[in-house]
Each structure stands twice: as structure tokens, then as C-alpha cells.
Short mmCIF file of C-alpha atoms in Angstrom, two decimals:
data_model
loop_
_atom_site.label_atom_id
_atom_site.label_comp_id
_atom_site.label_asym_id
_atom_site.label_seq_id
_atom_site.Cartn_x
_atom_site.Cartn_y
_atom_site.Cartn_z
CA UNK J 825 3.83 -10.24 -20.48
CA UNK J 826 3.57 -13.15 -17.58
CA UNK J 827 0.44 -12.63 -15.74
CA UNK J 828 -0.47 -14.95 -12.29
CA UNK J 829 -2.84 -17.90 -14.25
CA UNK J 830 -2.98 -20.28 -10.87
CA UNK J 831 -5.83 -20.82 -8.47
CA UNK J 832 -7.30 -17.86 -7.99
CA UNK J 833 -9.12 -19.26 -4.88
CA UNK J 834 -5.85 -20.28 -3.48
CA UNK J 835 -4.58 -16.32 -3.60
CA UNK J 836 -7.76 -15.23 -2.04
CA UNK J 837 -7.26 -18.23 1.01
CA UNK J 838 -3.80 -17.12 1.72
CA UNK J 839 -5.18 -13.61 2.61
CA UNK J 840 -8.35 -14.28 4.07
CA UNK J 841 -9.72 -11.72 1.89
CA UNK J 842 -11.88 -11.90 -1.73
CA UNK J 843 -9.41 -10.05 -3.44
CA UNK J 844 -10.97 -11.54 -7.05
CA UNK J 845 -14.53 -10.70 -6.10
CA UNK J 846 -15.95 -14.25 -5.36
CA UNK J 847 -16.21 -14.24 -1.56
CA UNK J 848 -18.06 -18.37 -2.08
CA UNK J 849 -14.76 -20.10 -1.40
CA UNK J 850 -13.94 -18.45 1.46
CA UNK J 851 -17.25 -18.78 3.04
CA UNK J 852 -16.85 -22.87 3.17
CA UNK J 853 -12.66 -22.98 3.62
CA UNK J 854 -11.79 -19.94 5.83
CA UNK J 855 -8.53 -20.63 6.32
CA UNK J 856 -4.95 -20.89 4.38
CA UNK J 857 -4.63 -23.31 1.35
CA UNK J 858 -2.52 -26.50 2.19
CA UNK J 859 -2.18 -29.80 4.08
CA UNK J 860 -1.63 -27.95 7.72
CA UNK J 861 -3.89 -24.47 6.52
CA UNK J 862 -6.64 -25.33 9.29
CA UNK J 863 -4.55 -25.73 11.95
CA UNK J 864 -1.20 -23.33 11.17
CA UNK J 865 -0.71 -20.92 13.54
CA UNK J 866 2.75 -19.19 12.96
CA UNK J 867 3.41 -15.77 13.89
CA UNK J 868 4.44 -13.58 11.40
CA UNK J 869 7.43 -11.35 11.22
CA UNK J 870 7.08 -7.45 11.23
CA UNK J 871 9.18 -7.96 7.09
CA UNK J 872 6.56 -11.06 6.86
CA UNK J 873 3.56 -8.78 7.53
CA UNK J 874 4.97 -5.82 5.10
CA UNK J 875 5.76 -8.53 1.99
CA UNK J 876 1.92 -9.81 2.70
CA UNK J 877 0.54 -6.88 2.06
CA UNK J 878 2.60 -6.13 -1.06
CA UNK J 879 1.70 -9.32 -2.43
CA UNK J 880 -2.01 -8.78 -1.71
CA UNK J 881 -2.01 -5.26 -3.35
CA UNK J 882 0.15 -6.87 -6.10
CA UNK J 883 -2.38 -9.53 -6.91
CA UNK J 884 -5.51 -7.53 -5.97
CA UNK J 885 -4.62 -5.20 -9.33
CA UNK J 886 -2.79 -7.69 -11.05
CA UNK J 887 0.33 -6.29 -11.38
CA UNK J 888 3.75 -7.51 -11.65
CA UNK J 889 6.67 -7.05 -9.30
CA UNK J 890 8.91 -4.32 -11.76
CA UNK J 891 5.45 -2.51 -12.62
CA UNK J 892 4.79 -2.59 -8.83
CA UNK J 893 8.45 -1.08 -7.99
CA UNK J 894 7.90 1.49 -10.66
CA UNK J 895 4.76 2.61 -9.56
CA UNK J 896 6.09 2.78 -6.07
CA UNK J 897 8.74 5.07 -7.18
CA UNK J 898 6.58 7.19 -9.03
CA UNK J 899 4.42 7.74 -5.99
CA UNK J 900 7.64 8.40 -3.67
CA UNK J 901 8.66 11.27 -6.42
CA UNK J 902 4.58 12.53 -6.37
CA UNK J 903 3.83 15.30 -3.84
CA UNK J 904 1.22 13.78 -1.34
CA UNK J 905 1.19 10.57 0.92
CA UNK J 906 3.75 7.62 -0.67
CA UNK J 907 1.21 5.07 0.49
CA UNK J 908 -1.87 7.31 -1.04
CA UNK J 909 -0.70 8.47 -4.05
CA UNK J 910 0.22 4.65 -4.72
CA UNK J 911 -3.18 3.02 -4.45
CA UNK J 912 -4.24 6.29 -6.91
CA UNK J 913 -2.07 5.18 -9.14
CA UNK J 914 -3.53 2.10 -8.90
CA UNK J 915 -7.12 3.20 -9.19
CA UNK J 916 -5.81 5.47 -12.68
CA UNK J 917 -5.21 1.80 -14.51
CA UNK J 918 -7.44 1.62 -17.42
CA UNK J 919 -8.25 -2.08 -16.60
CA UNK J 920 -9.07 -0.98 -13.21
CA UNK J 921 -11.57 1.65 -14.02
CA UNK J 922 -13.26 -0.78 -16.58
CA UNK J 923 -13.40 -2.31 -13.72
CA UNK J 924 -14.64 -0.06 -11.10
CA UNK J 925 -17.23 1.25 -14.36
CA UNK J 926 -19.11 -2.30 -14.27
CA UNK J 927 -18.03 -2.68 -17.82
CA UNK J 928 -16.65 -6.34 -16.26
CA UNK J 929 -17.16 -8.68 -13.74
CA UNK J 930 -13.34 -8.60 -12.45
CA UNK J 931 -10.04 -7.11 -12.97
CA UNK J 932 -8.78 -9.82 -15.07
CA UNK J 933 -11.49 -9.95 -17.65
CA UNK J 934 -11.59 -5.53 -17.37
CA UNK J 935 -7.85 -6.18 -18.81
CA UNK J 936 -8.49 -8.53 -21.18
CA UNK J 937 -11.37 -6.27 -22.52
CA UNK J 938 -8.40 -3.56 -23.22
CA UNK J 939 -5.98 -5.94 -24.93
CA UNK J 940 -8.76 -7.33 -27.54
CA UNK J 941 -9.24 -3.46 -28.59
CA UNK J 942 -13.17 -3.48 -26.92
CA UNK J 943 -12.19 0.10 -24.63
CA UNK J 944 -12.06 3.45 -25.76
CA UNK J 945 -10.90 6.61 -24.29
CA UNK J 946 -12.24 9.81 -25.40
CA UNK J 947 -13.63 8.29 -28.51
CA UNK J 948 -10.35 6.49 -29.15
CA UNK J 949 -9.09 2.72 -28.92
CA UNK J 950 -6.86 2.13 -25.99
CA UNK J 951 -5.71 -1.45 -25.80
CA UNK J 952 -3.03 -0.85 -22.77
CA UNK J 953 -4.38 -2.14 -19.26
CA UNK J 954 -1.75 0.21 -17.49
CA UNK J 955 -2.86 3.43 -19.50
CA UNK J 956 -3.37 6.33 -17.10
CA UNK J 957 -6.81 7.92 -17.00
CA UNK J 958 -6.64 11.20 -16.21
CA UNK J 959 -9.37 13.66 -14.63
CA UNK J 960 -12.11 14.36 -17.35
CA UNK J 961 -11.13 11.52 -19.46
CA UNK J 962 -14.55 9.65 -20.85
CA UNK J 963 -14.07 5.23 -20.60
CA UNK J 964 -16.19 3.30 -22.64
CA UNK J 965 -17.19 0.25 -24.55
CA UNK J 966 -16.68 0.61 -28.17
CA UNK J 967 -19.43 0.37 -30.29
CA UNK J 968 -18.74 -2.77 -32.25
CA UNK J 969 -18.10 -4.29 -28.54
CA UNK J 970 -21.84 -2.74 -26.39
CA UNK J 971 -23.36 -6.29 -27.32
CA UNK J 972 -20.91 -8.46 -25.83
CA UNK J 973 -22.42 -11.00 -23.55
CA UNK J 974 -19.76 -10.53 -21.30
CA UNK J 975 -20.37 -6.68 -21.09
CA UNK J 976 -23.86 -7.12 -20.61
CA UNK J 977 -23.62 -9.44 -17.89
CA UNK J 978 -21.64 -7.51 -16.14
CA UNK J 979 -23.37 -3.93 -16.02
CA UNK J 980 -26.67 -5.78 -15.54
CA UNK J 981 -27.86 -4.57 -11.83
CA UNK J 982 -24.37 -2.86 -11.48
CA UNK J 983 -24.37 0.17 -8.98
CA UNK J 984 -22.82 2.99 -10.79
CA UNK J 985 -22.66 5.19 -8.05
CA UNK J 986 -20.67 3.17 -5.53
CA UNK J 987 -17.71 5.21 -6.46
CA UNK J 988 -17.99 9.12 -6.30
CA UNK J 989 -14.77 9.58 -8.80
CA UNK J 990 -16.44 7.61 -11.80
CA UNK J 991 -19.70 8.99 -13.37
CA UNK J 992 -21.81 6.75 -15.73
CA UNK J 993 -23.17 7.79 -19.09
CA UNK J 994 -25.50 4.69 -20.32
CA UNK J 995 -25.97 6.77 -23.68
CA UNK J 996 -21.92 5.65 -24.38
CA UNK J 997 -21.77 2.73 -22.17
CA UNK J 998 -19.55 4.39 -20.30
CA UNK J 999 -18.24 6.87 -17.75
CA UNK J 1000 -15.96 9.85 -16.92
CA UNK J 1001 -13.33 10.17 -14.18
CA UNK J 1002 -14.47 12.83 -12.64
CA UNK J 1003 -11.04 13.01 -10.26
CA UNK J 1004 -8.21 10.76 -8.05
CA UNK J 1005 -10.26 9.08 -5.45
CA UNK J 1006 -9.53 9.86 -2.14
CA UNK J 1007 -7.97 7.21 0.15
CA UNK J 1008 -11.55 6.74 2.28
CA UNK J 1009 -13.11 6.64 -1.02
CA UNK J 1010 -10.71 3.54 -2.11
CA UNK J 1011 -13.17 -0.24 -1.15
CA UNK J 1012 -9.73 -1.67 -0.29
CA UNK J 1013 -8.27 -3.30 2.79
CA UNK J 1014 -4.74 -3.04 1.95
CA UNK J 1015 -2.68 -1.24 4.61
CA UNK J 1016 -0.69 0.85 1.89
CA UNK J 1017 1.57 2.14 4.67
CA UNK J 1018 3.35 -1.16 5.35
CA UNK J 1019 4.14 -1.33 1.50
CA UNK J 1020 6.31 2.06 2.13
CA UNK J 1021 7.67 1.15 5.22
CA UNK J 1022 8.79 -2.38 3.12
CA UNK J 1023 10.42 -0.14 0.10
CA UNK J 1024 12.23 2.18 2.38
CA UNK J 1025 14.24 -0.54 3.98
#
């Protein structure tokens, strides 16, 4: 499936904001990618500000626009806050807890750990970024995979308890989800509330 392969600094320009992790670019170019980004100053519609913030949830997870809409509609069906339950949803990705676990560096190598078959969950090989993880379920490296340089790298120094839903088990290089995050648990900016407003036109 088509996945965005352009300038990831470009992406993180446009919003101002290090949605790929790397905050360096943005601390020598603050300001929007192209010939006039310095000096533009448009104001942005009320639909302009709602499609922005799409986009920016969109790219910060990596997903595409018909996974995005179904998700959306999922979360409208879901008892709770639309806006909410849709960044939960978000959060329950298996790339994105590989992610959150320290396992890698960023979202897009988490999901590219999946789809070469190095993730297990509950003992079994899960090679589907979008898999739901569900309260209790245990995410881990599989054993062929614990030596990967990559992996290494990545949970070298890592925190493991900057998030309270995800608890880390170095015996299996891994961690359970404990439970759905809660909104002011969630490190994004993304105003989920002007996504809704944008869907329910």
C-alpha cells in the first residue's frame, strides 16, 4: 500500500511541529517550506484550519486518507468522545505502540519492524502495522530479531515510563498495554476536535 516517501522535513515545516521526532530542522528553518515560506502570511480559513489538522494527525501516524475515514467512522459509532476515541484508536496501532515501547526510533521504522515479521503479540508473529492491541495484550521483539542494531539503538536510554498505558518487561523486550490512554495522557498537539467538526460537514 502507498505510503508518504517525500521530505519528511518538509511535512514537519508546513506544521511548525516535529511530527517525525527530529525537532533539528526546525530549530534552523522555522518557518513553511518554499520560495515565499519566510515571509507568507495568509490567513487561514476556518475549513483550512480543520483540513490542517487532519493532515497533521494523518501524517503524524502515517496513515492514509480511506484508513483515516474508516477510523473516523469507527470512533463516531464508539460510545465516548468522536475526537477521543479517534486518537485511541490511533494509539491501539501496533506500529504505534512499537513505537511508543522504544522498540524504534520513529513511527515509520516501528511499521516497518511489523511488516519484516520482527513483532510479536502474545508470543505470536504479527506483521500488520494497523493490528489493534487490546488491553492486556504483551508487544515484543521476537527473539531471532532482540539483536538488531536498529532495536538496540533505539531502546538504549529510552524512558519506559513516559507513558502510563504501556508497561516494559526487559526479560521479553517488550511491554503490555496495560489500557486506552486517556486523552491528557496522549504527547500530541493535534486538536482532534476540529477533525470531527471537518467530517460532520
Amino acid at each position: 500500500m502507498a505510503r508518504y516517501t517525500g521530505p519528511k522535513t518538509k511535512i514537519a515545516r508546513k506544521f511548525g511541529e516535529p511530527i517525525y521526532g527530529d525537532d533539528k530542522v526546525l530549530a534552523k528553518k522555522n518557518y513553511p517550506p518554499g520560495q515565499h515560506g519566510a515571509n507568507r502570511r495568509r490567513k487561514t480559513s476556518e475549513y483550512g484550519l480543520q483540513l490542517r489538522e487532519k493532515q497533521k494527525a494523518k501524517y503524524t501516524y502515517g496513515v492514509l486518507e480511506r484508513q483515516f475515514r474508516n477510523l473516523f467512522e469507527k470512533a463516531a459509532r464508539t460510545k465516548g468522545i468522536t475526537g477521543e476515541v479517534l486518537l485511541q484508536l490511533l494509539e491501539s496501532r501496533l506500529d504505534n505502540v512499537v513505537y511508543r515501547l522504544g522498540i524504534a526510533p520513529s513511527r515509520p521504522a516501528a511499521r516497518q519492524l511489523v511488516l519484516h515479521k520482527h513483532i510479536t503479540v502474545n508470543g505470536k508473529l504479527v506483521n500488520i502495522p494497523s493490528y489493534k492491541v487490546l488491553p492486556g495484550d504483551v508487544v515484543a521483539v521476537r527473539e531471532k530479531s532482540k539483536s538488531l542494531e536498529v532495536i538496540e539503538d533505539a531502546l538504549a536510554g529510552f524512558n519506559h515510563s513516559k507513558y502510563p498505558w504501556l508497561e516494559w518487561d526487559e526479560s521479553v523486550k517488550g511491554g503490555k498495554f496495560l489500557h486506552i490512554p486517556a486523552r491528557e495522557d496522549i504527547p500530541e498537539t493535534i486538536k482532534e476536535q476540529l477533525i470531527v467538526e471537518l467530517y460532520s460537514k
